[in-house]
GROMACS .gro file of C-alpha atoms in nm:
model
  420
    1UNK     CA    1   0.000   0.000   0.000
    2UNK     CA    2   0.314   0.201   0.062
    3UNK     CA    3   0.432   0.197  -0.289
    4UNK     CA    4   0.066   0.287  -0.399
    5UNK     CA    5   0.118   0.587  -0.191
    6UNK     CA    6   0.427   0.650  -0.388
    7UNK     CA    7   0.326   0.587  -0.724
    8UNK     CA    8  -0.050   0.801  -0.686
    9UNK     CA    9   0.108   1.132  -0.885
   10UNK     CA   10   0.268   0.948  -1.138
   11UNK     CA   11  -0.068   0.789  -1.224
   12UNK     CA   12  -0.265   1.097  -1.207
   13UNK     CA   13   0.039   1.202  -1.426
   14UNK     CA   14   0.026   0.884  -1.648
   15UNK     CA   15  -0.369   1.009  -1.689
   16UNK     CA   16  -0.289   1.275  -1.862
   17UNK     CA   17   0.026   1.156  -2.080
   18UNK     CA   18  -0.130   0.825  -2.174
   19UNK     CA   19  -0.479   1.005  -2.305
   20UNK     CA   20  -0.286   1.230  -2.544
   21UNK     CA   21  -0.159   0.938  -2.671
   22UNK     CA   22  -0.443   0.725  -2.704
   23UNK     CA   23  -0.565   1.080  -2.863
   24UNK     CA   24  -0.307   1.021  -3.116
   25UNK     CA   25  -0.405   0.674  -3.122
   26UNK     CA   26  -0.056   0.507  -3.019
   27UNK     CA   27  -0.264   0.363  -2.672
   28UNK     CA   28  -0.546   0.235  -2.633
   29UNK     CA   29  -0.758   0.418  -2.423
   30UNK     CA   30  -0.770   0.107  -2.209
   31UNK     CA   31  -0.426   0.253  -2.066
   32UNK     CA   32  -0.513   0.599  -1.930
   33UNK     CA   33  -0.862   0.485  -1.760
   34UNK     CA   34  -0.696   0.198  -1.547
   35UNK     CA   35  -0.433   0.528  -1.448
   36UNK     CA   36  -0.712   0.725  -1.341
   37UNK     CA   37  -0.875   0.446  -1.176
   38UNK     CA   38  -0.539   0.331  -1.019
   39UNK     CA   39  -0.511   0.688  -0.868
   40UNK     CA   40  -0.853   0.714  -0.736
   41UNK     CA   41  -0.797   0.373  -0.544
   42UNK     CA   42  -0.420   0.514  -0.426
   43UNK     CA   43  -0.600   0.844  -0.310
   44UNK     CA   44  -1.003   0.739  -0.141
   45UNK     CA   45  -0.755   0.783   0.205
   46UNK     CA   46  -0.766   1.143   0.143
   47UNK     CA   47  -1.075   1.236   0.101
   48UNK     CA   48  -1.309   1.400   0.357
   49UNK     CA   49  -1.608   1.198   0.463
   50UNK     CA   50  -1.839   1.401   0.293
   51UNK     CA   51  -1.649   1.379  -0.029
   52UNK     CA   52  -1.623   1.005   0.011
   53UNK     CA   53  -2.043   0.964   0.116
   54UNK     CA   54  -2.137   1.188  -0.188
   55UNK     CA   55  -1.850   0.957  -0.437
   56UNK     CA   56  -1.993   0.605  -0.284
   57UNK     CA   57  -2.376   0.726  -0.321
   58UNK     CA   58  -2.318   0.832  -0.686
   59UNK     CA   59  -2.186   0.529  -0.784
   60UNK     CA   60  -2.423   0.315  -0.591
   61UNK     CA   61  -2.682   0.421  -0.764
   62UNK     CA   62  -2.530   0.445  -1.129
   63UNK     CA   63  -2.407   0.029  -1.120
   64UNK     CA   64  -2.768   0.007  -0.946
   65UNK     CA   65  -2.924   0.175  -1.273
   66UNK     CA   66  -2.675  -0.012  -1.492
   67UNK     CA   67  -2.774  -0.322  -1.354
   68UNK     CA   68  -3.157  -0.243  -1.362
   69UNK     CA   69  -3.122  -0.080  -1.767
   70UNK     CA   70  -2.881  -0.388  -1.833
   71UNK     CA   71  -3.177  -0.621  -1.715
   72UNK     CA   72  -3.408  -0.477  -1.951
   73UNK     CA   73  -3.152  -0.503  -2.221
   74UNK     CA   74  -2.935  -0.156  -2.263
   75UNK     CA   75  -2.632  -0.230  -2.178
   76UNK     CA   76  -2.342   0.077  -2.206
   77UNK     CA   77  -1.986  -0.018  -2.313
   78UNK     CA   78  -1.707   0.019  -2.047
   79UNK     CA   79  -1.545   0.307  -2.226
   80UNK     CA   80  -1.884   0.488  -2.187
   81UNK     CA   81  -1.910   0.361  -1.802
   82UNK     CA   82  -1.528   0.430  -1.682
   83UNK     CA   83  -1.365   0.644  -1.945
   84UNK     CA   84  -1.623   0.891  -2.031
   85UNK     CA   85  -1.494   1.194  -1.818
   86UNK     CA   86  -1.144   1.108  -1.872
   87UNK     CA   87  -1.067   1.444  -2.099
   88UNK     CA   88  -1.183   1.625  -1.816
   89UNK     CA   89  -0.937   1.485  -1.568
   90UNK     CA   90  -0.664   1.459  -1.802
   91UNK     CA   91  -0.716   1.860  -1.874
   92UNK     CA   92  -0.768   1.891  -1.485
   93UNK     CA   93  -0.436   1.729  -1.428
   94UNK     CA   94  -0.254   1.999  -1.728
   95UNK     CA   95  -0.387   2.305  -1.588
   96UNK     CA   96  -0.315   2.161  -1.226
   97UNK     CA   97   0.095   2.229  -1.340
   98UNK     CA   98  -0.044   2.594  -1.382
   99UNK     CA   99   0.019   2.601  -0.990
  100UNK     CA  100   0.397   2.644  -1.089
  101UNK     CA  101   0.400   2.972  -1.221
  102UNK     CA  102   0.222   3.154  -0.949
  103UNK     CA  103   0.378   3.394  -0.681
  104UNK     CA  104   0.286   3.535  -0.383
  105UNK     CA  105   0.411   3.887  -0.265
  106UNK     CA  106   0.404   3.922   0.099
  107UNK     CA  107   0.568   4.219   0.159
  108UNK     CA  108   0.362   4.499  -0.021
  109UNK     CA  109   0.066   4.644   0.184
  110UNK     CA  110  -0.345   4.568   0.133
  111UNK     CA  111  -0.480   4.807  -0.091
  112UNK     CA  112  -0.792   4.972   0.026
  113UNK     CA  113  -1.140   5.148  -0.117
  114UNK     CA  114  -1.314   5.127  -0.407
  115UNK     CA  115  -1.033   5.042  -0.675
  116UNK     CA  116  -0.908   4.770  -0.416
  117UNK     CA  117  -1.261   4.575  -0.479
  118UNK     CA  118  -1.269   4.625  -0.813
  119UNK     CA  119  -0.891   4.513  -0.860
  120UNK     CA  120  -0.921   4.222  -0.648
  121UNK     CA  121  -1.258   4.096  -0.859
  122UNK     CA  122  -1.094   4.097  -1.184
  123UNK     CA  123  -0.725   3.969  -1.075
  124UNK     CA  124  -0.896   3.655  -0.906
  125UNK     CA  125  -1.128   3.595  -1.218
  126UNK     CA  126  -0.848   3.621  -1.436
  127UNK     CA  127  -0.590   3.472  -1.265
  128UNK     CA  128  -0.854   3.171  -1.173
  129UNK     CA  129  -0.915   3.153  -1.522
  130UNK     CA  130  -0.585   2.946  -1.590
  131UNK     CA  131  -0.494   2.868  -1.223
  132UNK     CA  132  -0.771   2.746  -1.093
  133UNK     CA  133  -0.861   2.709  -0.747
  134UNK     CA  134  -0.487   2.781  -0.583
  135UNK     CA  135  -0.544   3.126  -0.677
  136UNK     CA  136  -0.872   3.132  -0.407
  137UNK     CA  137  -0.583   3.001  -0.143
  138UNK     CA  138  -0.317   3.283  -0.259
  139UNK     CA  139  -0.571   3.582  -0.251
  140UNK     CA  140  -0.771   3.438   0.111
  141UNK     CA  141  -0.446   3.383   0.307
  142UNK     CA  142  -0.291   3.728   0.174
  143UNK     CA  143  -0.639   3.929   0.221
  144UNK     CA  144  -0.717   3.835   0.567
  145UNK     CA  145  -0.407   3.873   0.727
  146UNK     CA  146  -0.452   3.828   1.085
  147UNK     CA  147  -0.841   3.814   1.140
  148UNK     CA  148  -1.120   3.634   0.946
  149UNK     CA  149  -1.213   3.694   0.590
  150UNK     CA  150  -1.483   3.921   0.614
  151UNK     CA  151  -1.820   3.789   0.413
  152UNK     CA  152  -1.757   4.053   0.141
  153UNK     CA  153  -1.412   3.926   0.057
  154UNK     CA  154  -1.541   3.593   0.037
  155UNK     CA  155  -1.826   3.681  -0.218
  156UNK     CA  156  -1.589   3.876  -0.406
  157UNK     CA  157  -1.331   3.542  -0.422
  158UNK     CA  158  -1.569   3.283  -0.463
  159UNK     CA  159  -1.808   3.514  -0.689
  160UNK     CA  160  -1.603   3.662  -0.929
  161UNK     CA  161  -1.359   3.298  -0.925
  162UNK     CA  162  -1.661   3.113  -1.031
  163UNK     CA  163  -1.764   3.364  -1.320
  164UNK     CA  164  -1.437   3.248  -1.481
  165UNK     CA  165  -1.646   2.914  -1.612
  166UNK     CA  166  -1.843   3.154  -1.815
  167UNK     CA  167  -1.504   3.215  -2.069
  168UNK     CA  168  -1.206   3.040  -1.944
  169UNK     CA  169  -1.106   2.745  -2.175
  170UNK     CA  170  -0.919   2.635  -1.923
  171UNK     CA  171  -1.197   2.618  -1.632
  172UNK     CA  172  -1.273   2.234  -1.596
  173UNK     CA  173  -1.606   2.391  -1.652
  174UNK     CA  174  -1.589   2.421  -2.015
  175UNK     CA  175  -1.422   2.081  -2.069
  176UNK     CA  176  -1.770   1.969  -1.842
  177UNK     CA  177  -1.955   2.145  -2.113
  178UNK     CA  178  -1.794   2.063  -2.436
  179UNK     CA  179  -1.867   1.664  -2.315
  180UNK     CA  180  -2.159   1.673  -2.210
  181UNK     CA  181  -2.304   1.913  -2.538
  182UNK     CA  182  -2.134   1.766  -2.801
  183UNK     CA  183  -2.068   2.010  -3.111
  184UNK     CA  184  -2.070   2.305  -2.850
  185UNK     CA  185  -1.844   2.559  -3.049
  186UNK     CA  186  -1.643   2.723  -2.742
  187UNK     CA  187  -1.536   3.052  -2.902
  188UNK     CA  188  -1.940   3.137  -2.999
  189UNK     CA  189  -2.014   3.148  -2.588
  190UNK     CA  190  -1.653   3.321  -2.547
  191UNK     CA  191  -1.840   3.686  -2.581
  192UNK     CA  192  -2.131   3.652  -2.404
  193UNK     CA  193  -1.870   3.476  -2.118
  194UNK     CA  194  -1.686   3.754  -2.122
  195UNK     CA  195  -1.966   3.957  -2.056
  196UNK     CA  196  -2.127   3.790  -1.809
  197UNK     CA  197  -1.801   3.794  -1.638
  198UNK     CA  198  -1.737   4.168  -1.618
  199UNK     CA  199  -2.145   4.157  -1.504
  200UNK     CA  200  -2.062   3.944  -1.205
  201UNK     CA  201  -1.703   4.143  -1.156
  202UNK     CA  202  -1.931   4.465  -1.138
  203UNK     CA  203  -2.212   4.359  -0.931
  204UNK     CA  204  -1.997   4.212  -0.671
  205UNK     CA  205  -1.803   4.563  -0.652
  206UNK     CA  206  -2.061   4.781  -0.664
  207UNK     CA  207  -2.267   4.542  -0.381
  208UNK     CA  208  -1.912   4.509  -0.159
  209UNK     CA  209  -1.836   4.898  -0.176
  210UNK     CA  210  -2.203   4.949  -0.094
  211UNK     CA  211  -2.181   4.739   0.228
  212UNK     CA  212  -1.805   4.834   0.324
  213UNK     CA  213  -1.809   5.217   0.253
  214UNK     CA  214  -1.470   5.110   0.115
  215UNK     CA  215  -1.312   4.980   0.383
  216UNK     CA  216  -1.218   4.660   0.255
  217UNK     CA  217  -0.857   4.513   0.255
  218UNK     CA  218  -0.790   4.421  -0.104
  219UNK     CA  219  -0.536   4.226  -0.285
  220UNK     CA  220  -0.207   4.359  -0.429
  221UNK     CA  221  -0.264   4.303  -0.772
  222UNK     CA  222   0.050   4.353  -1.015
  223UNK     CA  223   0.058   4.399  -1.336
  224UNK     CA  224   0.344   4.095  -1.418
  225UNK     CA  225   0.103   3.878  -1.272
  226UNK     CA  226  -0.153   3.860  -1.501
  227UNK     CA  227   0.088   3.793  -1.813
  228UNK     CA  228   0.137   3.439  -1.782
  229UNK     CA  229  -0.265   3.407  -1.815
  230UNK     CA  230  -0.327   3.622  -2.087
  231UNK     CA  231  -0.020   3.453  -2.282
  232UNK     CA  232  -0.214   3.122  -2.215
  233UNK     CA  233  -0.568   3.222  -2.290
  234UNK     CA  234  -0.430   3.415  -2.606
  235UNK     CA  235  -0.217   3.108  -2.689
  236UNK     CA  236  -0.533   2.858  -2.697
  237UNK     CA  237  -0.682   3.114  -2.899
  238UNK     CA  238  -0.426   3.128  -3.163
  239UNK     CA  239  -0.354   2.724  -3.197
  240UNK     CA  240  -0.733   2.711  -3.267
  241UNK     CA  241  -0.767   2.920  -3.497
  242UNK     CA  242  -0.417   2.723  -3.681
  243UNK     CA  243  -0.582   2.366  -3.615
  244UNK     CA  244  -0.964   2.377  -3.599
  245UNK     CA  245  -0.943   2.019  -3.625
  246UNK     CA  246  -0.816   1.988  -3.242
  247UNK     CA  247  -1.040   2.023  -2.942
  248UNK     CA  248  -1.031   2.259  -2.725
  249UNK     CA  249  -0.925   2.036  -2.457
  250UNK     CA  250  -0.647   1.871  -2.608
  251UNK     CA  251  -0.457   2.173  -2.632
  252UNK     CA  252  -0.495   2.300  -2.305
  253UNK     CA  253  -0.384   1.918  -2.222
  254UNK     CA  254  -0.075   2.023  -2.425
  255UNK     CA  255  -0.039   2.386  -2.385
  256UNK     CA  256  -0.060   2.402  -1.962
  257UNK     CA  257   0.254   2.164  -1.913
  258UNK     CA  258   0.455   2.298  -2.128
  259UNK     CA  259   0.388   2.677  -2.128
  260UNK     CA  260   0.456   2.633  -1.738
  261UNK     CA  261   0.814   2.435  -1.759
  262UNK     CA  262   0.899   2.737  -2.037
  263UNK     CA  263   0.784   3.002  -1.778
  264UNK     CA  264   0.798   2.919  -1.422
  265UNK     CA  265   1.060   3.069  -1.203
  266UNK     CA  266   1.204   2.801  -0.990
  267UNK     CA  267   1.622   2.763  -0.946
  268UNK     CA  268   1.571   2.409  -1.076
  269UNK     CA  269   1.303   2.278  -1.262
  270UNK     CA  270   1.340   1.936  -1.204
  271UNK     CA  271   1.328   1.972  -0.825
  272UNK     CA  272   1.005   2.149  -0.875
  273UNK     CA  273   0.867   1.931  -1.126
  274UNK     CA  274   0.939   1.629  -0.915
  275UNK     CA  275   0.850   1.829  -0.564
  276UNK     CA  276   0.452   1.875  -0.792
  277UNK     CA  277   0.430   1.469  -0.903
  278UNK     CA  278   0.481   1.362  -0.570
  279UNK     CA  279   0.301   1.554  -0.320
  280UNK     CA  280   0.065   1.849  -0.492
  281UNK     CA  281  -0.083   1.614  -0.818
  282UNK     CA  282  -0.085   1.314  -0.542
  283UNK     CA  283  -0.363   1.557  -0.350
  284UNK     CA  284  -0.617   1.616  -0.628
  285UNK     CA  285  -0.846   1.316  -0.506
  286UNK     CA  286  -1.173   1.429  -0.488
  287UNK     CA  287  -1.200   1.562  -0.816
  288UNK     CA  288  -1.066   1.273  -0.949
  289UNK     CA  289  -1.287   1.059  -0.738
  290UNK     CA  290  -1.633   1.316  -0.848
  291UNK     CA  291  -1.580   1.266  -1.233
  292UNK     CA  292  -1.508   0.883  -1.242
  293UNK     CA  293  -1.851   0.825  -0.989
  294UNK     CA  294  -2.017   1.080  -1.227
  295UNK     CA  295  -1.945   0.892  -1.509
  296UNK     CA  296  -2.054   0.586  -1.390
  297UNK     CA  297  -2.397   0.769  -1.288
  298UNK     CA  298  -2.480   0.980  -1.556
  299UNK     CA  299  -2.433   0.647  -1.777
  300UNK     CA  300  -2.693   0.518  -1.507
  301UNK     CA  301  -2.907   0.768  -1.597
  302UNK     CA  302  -2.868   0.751  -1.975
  303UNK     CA  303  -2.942   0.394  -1.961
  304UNK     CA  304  -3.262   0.435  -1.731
  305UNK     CA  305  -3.337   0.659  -2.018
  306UNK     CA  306  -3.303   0.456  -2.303
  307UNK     CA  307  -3.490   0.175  -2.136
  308UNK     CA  308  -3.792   0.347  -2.055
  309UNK     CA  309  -3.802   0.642  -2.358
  310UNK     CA  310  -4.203   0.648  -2.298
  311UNK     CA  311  -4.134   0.809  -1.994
  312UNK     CA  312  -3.864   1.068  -2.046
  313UNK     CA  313  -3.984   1.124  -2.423
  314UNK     CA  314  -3.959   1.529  -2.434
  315UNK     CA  315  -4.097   1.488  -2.808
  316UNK     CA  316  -4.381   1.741  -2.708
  317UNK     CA  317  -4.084   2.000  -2.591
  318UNK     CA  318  -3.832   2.239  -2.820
  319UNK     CA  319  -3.563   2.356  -2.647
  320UNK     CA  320  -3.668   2.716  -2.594
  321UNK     CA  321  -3.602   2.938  -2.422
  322UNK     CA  322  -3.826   2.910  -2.167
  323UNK     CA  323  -3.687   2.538  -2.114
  324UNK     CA  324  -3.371   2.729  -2.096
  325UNK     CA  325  -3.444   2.943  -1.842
  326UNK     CA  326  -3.655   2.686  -1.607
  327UNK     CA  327  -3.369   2.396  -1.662
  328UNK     CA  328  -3.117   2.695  -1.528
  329UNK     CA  329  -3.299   2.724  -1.206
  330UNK     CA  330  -3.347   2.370  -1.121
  331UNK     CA  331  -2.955   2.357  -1.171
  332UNK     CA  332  -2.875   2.619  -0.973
  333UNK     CA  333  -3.091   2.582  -0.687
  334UNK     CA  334  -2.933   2.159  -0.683
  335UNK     CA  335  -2.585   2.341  -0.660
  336UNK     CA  336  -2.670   2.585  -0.432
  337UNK     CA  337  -2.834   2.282  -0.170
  338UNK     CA  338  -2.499   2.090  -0.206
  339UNK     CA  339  -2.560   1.882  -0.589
  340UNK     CA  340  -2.227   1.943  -0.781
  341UNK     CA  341  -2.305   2.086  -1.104
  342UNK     CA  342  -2.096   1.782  -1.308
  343UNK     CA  343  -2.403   1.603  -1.156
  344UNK     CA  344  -2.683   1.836  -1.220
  345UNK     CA  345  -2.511   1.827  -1.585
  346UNK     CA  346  -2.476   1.428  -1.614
  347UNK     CA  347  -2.847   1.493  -1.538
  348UNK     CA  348  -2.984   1.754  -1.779
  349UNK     CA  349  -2.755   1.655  -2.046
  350UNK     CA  350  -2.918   1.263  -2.178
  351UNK     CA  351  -3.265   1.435  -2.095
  352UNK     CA  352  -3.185   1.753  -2.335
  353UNK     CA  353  -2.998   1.605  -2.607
  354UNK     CA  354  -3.279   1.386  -2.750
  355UNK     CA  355  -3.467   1.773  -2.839
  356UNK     CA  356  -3.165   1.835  -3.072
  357UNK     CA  357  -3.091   2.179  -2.900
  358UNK     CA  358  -2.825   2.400  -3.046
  359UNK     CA  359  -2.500   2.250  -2.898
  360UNK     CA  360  -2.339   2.621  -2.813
  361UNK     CA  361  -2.686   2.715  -2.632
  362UNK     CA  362  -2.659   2.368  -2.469
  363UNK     CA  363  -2.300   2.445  -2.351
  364UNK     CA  364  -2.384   2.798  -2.202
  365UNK     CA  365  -2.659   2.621  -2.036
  366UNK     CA  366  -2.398   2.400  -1.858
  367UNK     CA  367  -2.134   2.680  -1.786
  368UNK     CA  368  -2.401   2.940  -1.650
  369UNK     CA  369  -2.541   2.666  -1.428
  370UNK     CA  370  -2.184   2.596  -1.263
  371UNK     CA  371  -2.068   2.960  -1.302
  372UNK     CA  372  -2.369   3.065  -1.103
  373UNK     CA  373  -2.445   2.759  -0.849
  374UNK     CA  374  -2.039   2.744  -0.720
  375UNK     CA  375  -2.028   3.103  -0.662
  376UNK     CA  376  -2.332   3.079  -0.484
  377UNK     CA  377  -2.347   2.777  -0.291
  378UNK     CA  378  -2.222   2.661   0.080
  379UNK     CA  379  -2.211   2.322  -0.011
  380UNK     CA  380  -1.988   2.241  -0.350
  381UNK     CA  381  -1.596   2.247  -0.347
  382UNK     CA  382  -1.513   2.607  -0.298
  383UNK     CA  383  -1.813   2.671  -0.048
  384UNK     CA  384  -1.701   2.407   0.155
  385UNK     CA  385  -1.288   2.564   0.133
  386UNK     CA  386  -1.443   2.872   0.251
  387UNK     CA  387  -1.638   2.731   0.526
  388UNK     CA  388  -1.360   2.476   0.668
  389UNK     CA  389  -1.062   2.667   0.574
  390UNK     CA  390  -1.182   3.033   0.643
  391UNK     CA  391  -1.451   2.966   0.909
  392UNK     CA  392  -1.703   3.126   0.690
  393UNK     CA  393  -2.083   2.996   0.771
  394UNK     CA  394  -2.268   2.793   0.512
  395UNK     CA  395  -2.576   2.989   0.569
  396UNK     CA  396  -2.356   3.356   0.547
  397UNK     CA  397  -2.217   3.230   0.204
  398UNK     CA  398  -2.573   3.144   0.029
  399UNK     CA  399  -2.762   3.448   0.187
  400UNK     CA  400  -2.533   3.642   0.081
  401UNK     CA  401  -2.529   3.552  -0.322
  402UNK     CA  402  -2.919   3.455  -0.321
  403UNK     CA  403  -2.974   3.824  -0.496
  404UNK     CA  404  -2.696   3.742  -0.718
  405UNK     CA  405  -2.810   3.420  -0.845
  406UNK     CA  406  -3.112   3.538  -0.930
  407UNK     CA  407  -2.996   3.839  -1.073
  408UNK     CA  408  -2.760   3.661  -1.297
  409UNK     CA  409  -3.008   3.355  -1.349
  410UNK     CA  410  -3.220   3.644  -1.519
  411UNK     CA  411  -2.922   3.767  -1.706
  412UNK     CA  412  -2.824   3.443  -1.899
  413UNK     CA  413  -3.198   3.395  -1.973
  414UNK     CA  414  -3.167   3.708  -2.183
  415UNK     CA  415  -2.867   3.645  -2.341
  416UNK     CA  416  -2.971   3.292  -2.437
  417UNK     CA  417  -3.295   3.467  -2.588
  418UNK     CA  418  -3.144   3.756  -2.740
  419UNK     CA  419  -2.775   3.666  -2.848
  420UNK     CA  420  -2.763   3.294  -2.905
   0.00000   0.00000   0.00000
């Protein structure tokens, strides 16, 4: 068990290397999915209890419904059972390396006042966008110094973080979305992303000054630190554009690793590469542990579906966008009572797809339903952070952002109506 222990980052690392390969077809696929499995086994030690009850439920109940579906004769191959959210982790694992290139400053003081808000809502969004939830940890420990976060600097983290799934290729979000609506075109939700982003950067500021009267400890945002982002998200762009033949999340798979071992500032490399393996990509068990039980449940689901079309026949439904709008809300209000929205969309997505929705409207369904539902929930990933880590109160962090989710819930309705 020892030498499981050992060997868990180089299988969450083998994840990723063997699936571009199998990409490539020089692996079978076969190869990266008993890695990911392998690591989940070498890392169900780690997890918290909760984590581990909500895992073990999900994938009770999808082999129950595979069982059940399989009795009535749909059966689901094993690569649609095990391997189906295996981009996902394989991108989770490349922008995980993203980690690398961030630095904290300790040494210059908290900004304060109006500008200090706003500053601190757009660097988190944008440095979120490519490094993911370590930013959260780097703003929280700098911001609250010696006392608690206060509840306005943790809507204006957790917020304005979560608005990032709205536009960031790189947000596990989007590689959620472009799965689960297949034929999304990313770049055709990139605008109205963008814009809901700045919304939610705005609101939040305009809310936190109102309730502060500025004084509110901001972070020291410098202008070096958002390069390394904006060089990634501009670099995804570009290779697109080149080679519209490869997804999205294969070259964030490539791009992440090795834009960070070009750019991060370490005296040696391979100390810090090797330092990451073992003991940071050897931590990341509870998302892997999420997506493989949410695979095996939304393939429950689908399988329930297909056996028993009669009753989940939407036939008499289009996918309007008054369907849009009332899906949204169910979504949001499971994520905000604790449902993670990879399950609310392993849900929706088998249920919608049979309408033959517009795959981009379907995909801006999915990333407005987790854009919305983490930053306003007490009970997903980064609620949970907040409340163990920063003593924050489940009940503080969703009375706080009920206004917002409804606010933006309204929002996306229009946009879907008006704009896509």
């Amino acid at each position: 068990m020892n030498l499981l222990k050992k060997c868990t980052g180089w299988f969450v690392l083998g994840t990723l290397v063997f699936y571009l390969l199998s990409v490539a077809h020089l692996t079978p696929v076969l190869l990266p999915t008993l890695l990911a499995w392998g690591a989940n086994i070498a890392m169900w030690h780690t997890l918290a209890p909760s984590a581990k009850r909500q895992v073990t439920w999900l994938m009770m109940i999808g082999i129950a419904t595979l069982l059940f579906a399989g009795s009535k004769g749909t059966w689901m191959t094993w690569q649609q059972v095990f391997a189906v959210n295996l981009p996902m982790l394989a991108m989770f694992v490349a922008v995980s390396f993203l980690d690398l290139t961030s630095s904290t400053d300790e040494k210059r003081p908290l900004p304060k006042g109006l500008s200090a808000i706003f500053n601190t809502a757009l660097g988190v969004q944008v440095l979120g966008a490519v490094i993911n939830l370590s930013v959260i940890l780097v703003f929280a420990d700098r911001i609250k110094g010696a006392i608690k976060l206060t509840p306005e600097q943790q809507f204006i983290l957790t917020r304005n973080f979560s608005a990032a799934a709205w536009w960031s290729p790189f947000f596990v979000a989007t590689g959620v979305a472009i799965i689960y609506a297949p034929g999304m075109q990313w770049q055709k939700t990139l605008i109205p992303g963008l814009a809901m982003g700045l919304v939610a950067i705005i609101f939040s500021t305009a809310e936190a000054f109102r309730r502060t009267k500025g004084d509110f400890n901001g972070y020291p945002i410098r202008k070096e630190s958002l390069f390394i982002p904006m060089i990634l998200a501009s670099s995804v762009i570009f290779f697109h554009f080149i080679w519209p033949d490869i997804s999205i999340l294969v070259l964030i798979c490539l791009l992440a690793p090795s834009a960070t071992i070009l750019l991060m500032r370490t005296p040696s490399r391979r100390k810090s590469l090797s330092h990451f393996v073992n003991h940071k990509l050897a931590q990341i068990g509870s998302q892997f542990a999420l997506f493989l039980a949410a695979g095996i449940f939304s393939n429950g689901i689908s399988a329930i579906i297909l056996s028993y079309p009669q009753f989940f026949n939407l036939d008499s439904f289009t996918f309007s966008p008054m369907l849009f709008s009332f899906t949204l809300a169910i979504m949001i209000i499971a994520g905000v009572i604790g449902i993670h929205p990879v399950v609310s969309i392993a849900i929706a997505s088998p249920m919608l797809l049979p309408l033959h929705p517009d795959p981009t409207q379907l995909g801006f369904l999915f990333l407005s339903a987790w854009a919305i539902s983490a930053g306003s929930s007490g009970l997903t990933g980064l609620g949970l952070l907040m409340t163990s880590r920063y003593q924050i109160p489940t009940k503080t962090i969703v009375t706080n952002s009920v206004h917002y989710a409804v606010f933006m819930w309204l929002l996306c309705s229009l946009v879907n109506s008006f704009f896509l």
